[in-house]
Tab-separated table of C-alpha atoms in Angstrom:
chain	number	residue	atom	x	y	z
A	1467	MET	CA	8.515	-44.012	4.361
A	1468	THR	CA	9.660	-40.850	5.814
A	1469	ASN	CA	8.057	-37.665	4.238
A	1470	ARG	CA	11.350	-36.988	2.498
A	1471	GLU	CA	11.244	-40.298	0.798
A	1472	ARG	CA	7.510	-39.904	-0.155
A	1473	ARG	CA	8.262	-36.376	-1.687
A	1474	ASP	CA	11.193	-37.820	-3.727
A	1475	ARG	CA	9.038	-40.507	-5.111
A	1476	GLY	CA	6.334	-38.009	-6.173
A	1477	LEU	CA	3.798	-39.216	-3.529
A	1478	ALA	CA	1.698	-37.191	-1.179
A	1479	TYR	CA	3.822	-35.909	1.728
A	1480	ILE	CA	3.709	-33.407	4.503
A	1481	SER	CA	6.295	-30.668	5.058
A	1482	ASP	CA	7.650	-31.829	8.460
A	1483	GLU	CA	10.793	-30.689	10.416
A	1484	SER	CA	13.101	-32.634	8.243
A	1485	ILE	CA	11.763	-30.847	5.128
A	1486	PHE	CA	12.063	-27.471	6.830
A	1487	GLU	CA	15.658	-28.398	7.576
A	1488	GLU	CA	16.500	-28.781	3.963
A	1489	GLN	CA	14.661	-25.664	2.986
A	1490	ALA	CA	16.506	-23.658	5.724
A	1491	VAL	CA	19.867	-24.660	3.992
A	1492	CYS	CA	18.452	-23.213	0.743
A	1493	ARG	CA	17.317	-20.092	2.341
A	1494	ARG	CA	20.592	-19.233	3.891
A	1495	ILE	CA	22.155	-19.358	0.367
A	1496	LEU	CA	19.303	-17.384	-1.090
A	1497	GLN	CA	19.799	-14.813	1.592
A	1498	LYS	CA	23.443	-14.321	0.654
A	1499	LEU	CA	22.671	-14.404	-3.203
A	1500	ASN	CA	19.674	-11.998	-2.978
A	1501	PHE	CA	21.480	-9.323	-0.919
A	1502	MET	CA	24.875	-9.491	-2.822
A	1503	ASP	CA	26.415	-6.522	-4.534
A	1504	ARG	CA	24.708	-6.711	-7.952
A	1505	SER	CA	28.002	-5.766	-9.688
A	1506	ASP	CA	29.939	-8.632	-8.167
A	1507	PHE	CA	29.351	-10.979	-11.259
A	1508	ALA	CA	32.046	-13.497	-10.148
A	1509	GLY	CA	30.728	-13.611	-6.666
A	1510	ILE	CA	27.050	-14.186	-7.933
A	1511	ARG	CA	28.305	-17.096	-10.196
A	1512	ASN	CA	30.048	-18.826	-7.189
A	1513	VAL	CA	26.929	-18.507	-4.980
A	1514	VAL	CA	24.745	-19.906	-7.947
A	1515	LYS	CA	26.970	-22.750	-8.089
A	1516	GLU	CA	26.672	-23.400	-4.442
A	1517	LEU	CA	22.854	-23.171	-4.640
A	1518	LEU	CA	22.209	-25.336	-7.617
A	1519	GLY	CA	22.293	-29.246	-7.786
A	1520	LYS	CA	24.188	-29.138	-10.980
A	1521	SER	CA	25.285	-26.249	-13.090
A	1522	GLU	CA	28.160	-25.218	-15.468
A	1523	ASP	CA	28.743	-21.520	-15.936
A	1524	ALA	CA	25.245	-20.597	-14.771
A	1525	PHE	CA	24.297	-16.988	-13.952
A	1526	ILE	CA	21.183	-15.744	-12.216
A	1527	ASN	CA	20.263	-12.090	-11.774
A	1528	PRO	CA	18.947	-11.745	-8.181
A	1529	PRO	CA	16.536	-11.734	-6.653
A	1530	PHE	CA	15.837	-15.403	-7.233
A	1531	TYR	CA	13.637	-17.810	-5.328
A	1532	CYS	CA	13.495	-21.605	-4.902
A	1533	ASP	CA	12.624	-24.181	-2.199
A	1534	TYR	CA	15.886	-26.410	-2.205
A	1535	GLY	CA	18.150	-25.437	-5.035
A	1536	SER	CA	19.758	-28.993	-4.753
A	1537	HIS	CA	16.782	-30.243	-6.848
A	1538	ILE	CA	17.607	-27.903	-9.775
A	1539	GLU	CA	20.004	-29.039	-12.575
A	1540	VAL	CA	20.969	-26.797	-15.393
A	1541	GLY	CA	23.205	-27.399	-18.283
A	1542	LYS	CA	25.922	-25.191	-19.822
A	1543	ASN	CA	25.393	-21.452	-20.062
A	1544	PHE	CA	22.108	-21.210	-18.245
A	1545	PHE	CA	20.774	-17.580	-17.586
A	1546	ALA	CA	17.746	-16.518	-15.480
A	1547	ASN	CA	16.856	-12.746	-15.334
A	1548	TYR	CA	15.495	-10.809	-12.342
A	1549	ASN	CA	12.798	-12.286	-10.015
A	1550	CYS	CA	12.528	-15.829	-11.347
A	1551	THR	CA	10.914	-18.599	-8.954
A	1552	LEU	CA	11.555	-22.258	-9.336
A	1553	LEU	CA	9.606	-24.371	-6.708
A	1554	ASP	CA	11.798	-27.399	-6.919
A	1555	VAL	CA	9.760	-29.897	-4.625
A	1556	ALA	CA	10.449	-32.387	-7.486
A	1557	PRO	CA	13.425	-32.244	-9.762
A	1558	ILE	CA	13.707	-29.273	-12.400
A	1559	ARG	CA	15.957	-30.301	-15.256
A	1560	ILE	CA	17.023	-27.720	-17.843
A	1561	GLY	CA	19.401	-28.304	-20.690
A	1562	ASP	CA	22.377	-26.391	-22.243
A	1563	ASN	CA	22.055	-22.738	-23.369
A	1564	CYS	CA	18.722	-21.907	-21.938
A	1565	GLN	CA	17.560	-18.444	-21.134
A	1566	MET	CA	14.637	-17.279	-18.856
A	1567	ALA	CA	13.322	-13.606	-18.948
A	1568	PRO	CA	12.146	-11.894	-15.795
A	1569	ASN	CA	9.444	-13.278	-13.579
A	1570	VAL	CA	9.542	-16.699	-15.072
A	1571	SER	CA	7.924	-19.235	-12.588
A	1572	ILE	CA	8.451	-23.073	-12.728
A	1573	TYR	CA	6.166	-25.005	-10.306
A	1574	THR	CA	6.709	-28.482	-9.553
A	1575	ALA	CA	4.521	-28.315	-6.241
A	1576	GLY	CA	0.862	-29.111	-6.172
A	1577	HIS	CA	-1.894	-29.823	-3.626
A	1578	PRO	CA	-4.899	-32.153	-3.691
A	1579	ILE	CA	-8.094	-30.810	-5.493
A	1580	HIS	CA	-10.676	-31.497	-2.863
A	1581	PRO	CA	-10.530	-29.005	0.056
A	1582	LEU	CA	-10.895	-31.937	2.711
A	1583	SER	CA	-7.629	-33.539	1.337
A	1584	ARG	CA	-6.007	-30.223	0.762
A	1585	ASP	CA	-6.391	-29.020	4.434
A	1586	SER	CA	-4.833	-32.239	5.655
A	1587	GLY	CA	-1.468	-30.634	4.913
A	1588	TYR	CA	-0.548	-33.120	2.195
A	1589	GLU	CA	1.095	-31.898	-1.045
A	1590	TYR	CA	3.082	-33.447	-3.901
A	1591	GLY	CA	5.683	-32.668	-6.479
A	1592	LYS	CA	5.974	-33.495	-10.187
A	1593	ALA	CA	9.164	-32.892	-12.253
A	1594	VAL	CA	9.586	-30.389	-14.891
A	1595	THR	CA	12.132	-31.056	-17.814
A	1596	ILE	CA	13.283	-28.466	-20.316
A	1597	GLY	CA	15.554	-29.255	-23.249
A	1598	ASP	CA	18.543	-27.461	-24.783
A	1599	HIS	CA	18.471	-24.074	-26.449
A	1600	VAL	CA	15.154	-22.937	-24.961
A	1601	TRP	CA	14.127	-19.329	-24.481
A	1602	ILE	CA	11.318	-18.685	-22.053
A	1603	GLY	CA	9.556	-15.379	-22.131
A	1604	GLY	CA	8.778	-13.042	-19.264
A	1605	ASN	CA	6.033	-13.816	-16.762
A	1606	THR	CA	5.650	-17.294	-18.088
A	1607	VAL	CA	4.428	-20.017	-15.615
A	1608	ILE	CA	5.346	-23.565	-16.166
A	1609	CYS	CA	3.131	-25.957	-14.212
A	1610	PRO	CA	4.019	-29.406	-12.490
A	1611	GLY	CA	4.747	-32.395	-14.768
A	1612	VAL	CA	5.551	-30.338	-17.899
A	1613	THR	CA	8.166	-31.335	-20.497
A	1614	ILE	CA	9.415	-28.597	-22.990
A	1615	GLY	CA	11.604	-29.884	-25.893
A	1616	ASP	CA	14.721	-28.800	-27.571
A	1617	HIS	CA	14.958	-25.387	-29.590
A	1618	VAL	CA	11.679	-23.973	-28.162
A	1619	VAL	CA	10.582	-20.338	-27.714
A	1620	ILE	CA	7.814	-19.888	-25.180
A	1621	GLY	CA	6.078	-16.438	-25.648
A	1622	ALA	CA	5.827	-13.838	-22.759
A	1623	GLY	CA	2.871	-14.250	-20.515
A	1624	SER	CA	2.343	-17.914	-21.236
A	1625	VAL	CA	0.932	-20.577	-18.862
A	1626	VAL	CA	2.336	-23.878	-19.949
A	1627	THR	CA	0.091	-26.733	-18.740
A	1628	ARG	CA	0.974	-29.425	-21.194
A	1629	ASP	CA	4.214	-30.791	-23.017
A	1630	ILE	CA	5.685	-28.720	-25.830
A	1631	PRO	CA	7.536	-30.487	-28.711
A	1632	ASP	CA	10.943	-29.564	-30.194
A	1633	TRP	CA	11.600	-26.875	-32.651
A	1634	CYS	CA	8.518	-24.715	-32.085
A	1635	ILE	CA	7.278	-21.307	-30.980
A	1636	ALA	CA	4.552	-21.664	-28.323
A	1637	ALA	CA	2.465	-19.024	-26.378
A	1638	GLY	CA	-0.775	-18.288	-24.734
A	1639	ASN	CA	-2.818	-19.299	-21.832
A	1640	PRO	CA	-3.110	-22.262	-21.913
A	1641	CYS	CA	0.260	-22.450	-23.909
A	1642	ARG	CA	-0.128	-23.841	-27.460
A	1643	VAL	CA	2.205	-24.328	-30.323
A	1644	ILE	CA	2.080	-21.464	-32.823
A	1645	ARG	CA	4.319	-22.669	-35.499
A	1646	LYS	CA	7.615	-24.578	-36.216
A	1647	ILE	CA	11.110	-22.934	-36.165
A	1648	THR	CA	12.796	-23.372	-39.573
A	1649	ASP	CA	15.974	-21.991	-41.281
A	1650	ALA	CA	13.829	-19.214	-42.507
A	1651	ASP	CA	14.114	-17.854	-39.019
A	1652	LEU	CA	17.818	-17.803	-38.916
A	1653	LYS	CA	18.186	-13.952	-39.603
A	1654	LYS	CA	14.886	-12.945	-37.707
A	1655	LEU	CA	15.544	-10.428	-34.951
A	1656	PHE	CA	12.272	-8.717	-33.941
A	1657	ARG	CA	8.911	-8.978	-36.003
A	1658	ASP	CA	9.918	-8.415	-39.651
A	1659	GLU	CA	13.380	-6.974	-38.835
A	1660	GLU	CA	16.389	-8.949	-39.730
A	1661	ILE	CA	19.885	-9.052	-38.093
A	1662	ASP	CA	22.122	-6.545	-39.514
A	1663	GLU	CA	25.017	-7.611	-41.790
A	1664	GLU	CA	27.785	-6.906	-39.361
A	1665	ALA	CA	26.235	-9.023	-36.655
A	1666	TRP	CA	25.294	-11.730	-39.107
A	1667	ALA	CA	28.742	-11.993	-40.319
A	1668	ASP	CA	29.936	-12.658	-36.729
A	1669	ILE	CA	27.163	-15.184	-36.216
A	1670	GLU	CA	27.920	-17.062	-39.287
A	1671	GLN	CA	31.550	-17.316	-38.269
A	1672	LYS	CA	30.442	-18.732	-34.848
A	1673	MET	CA	28.137	-21.113	-36.368
A	1674	GLU	CA	30.934	-22.889	-38.159
A	1675	GLY	CA	31.199	-26.442	-36.943
A	1676	MET	CA	28.082	-25.916	-34.596
A	1677	ARG	CA	25.244	-27.002	-36.708
A	1678	GLU	CA	25.118	-30.490	-35.790
A	1679	GLN	CA	23.893	-29.537	-32.181
A	1680	TYR	CA	20.840	-27.670	-33.669
A	1681	ARG	CA	19.590	-30.655	-35.567
């Protein structure tokens, strides 16, 4: 097998010239994205679409970093804030309506544990999957092979080393489930503060006919 084939099967592989050629394509697009006029929102959207393997109305606040871009698939209305890093050696699949705060890092790349094996130059990638309606707090690190379910909030500064189930708030290092998200959280804004009545009336109107996708 070639090293590309080994990489794409999740096997140990070496970054050879064929791998660097793929990364060079990505880096040229990143160069364009990361040095664009930050007020050119339409232009940024177009370059993000060029960069990612699959996206629909995605927006990324530069600077942004990844290895390939083509291994990243995001659903509708994806948003990543400043300085996010997605090391997409293996696929990174993210659902609809997901948000990432600044400095979020998703790592699919890994290296052998023993130094003799590691110094050989071999590495590997294990896919990361994130469901729909997920909010990932700032400075979170998501490690290789992790799956995060639907309707999840990951607290700022978390290190996610294991899978996180649907409908929960999780945080910490290592990241653990704190509690389930319920309808009692519908009007929650910040700590004990609730959404004001004017905004809540607008939210209720927007929620009409949408509840099924949150079940």
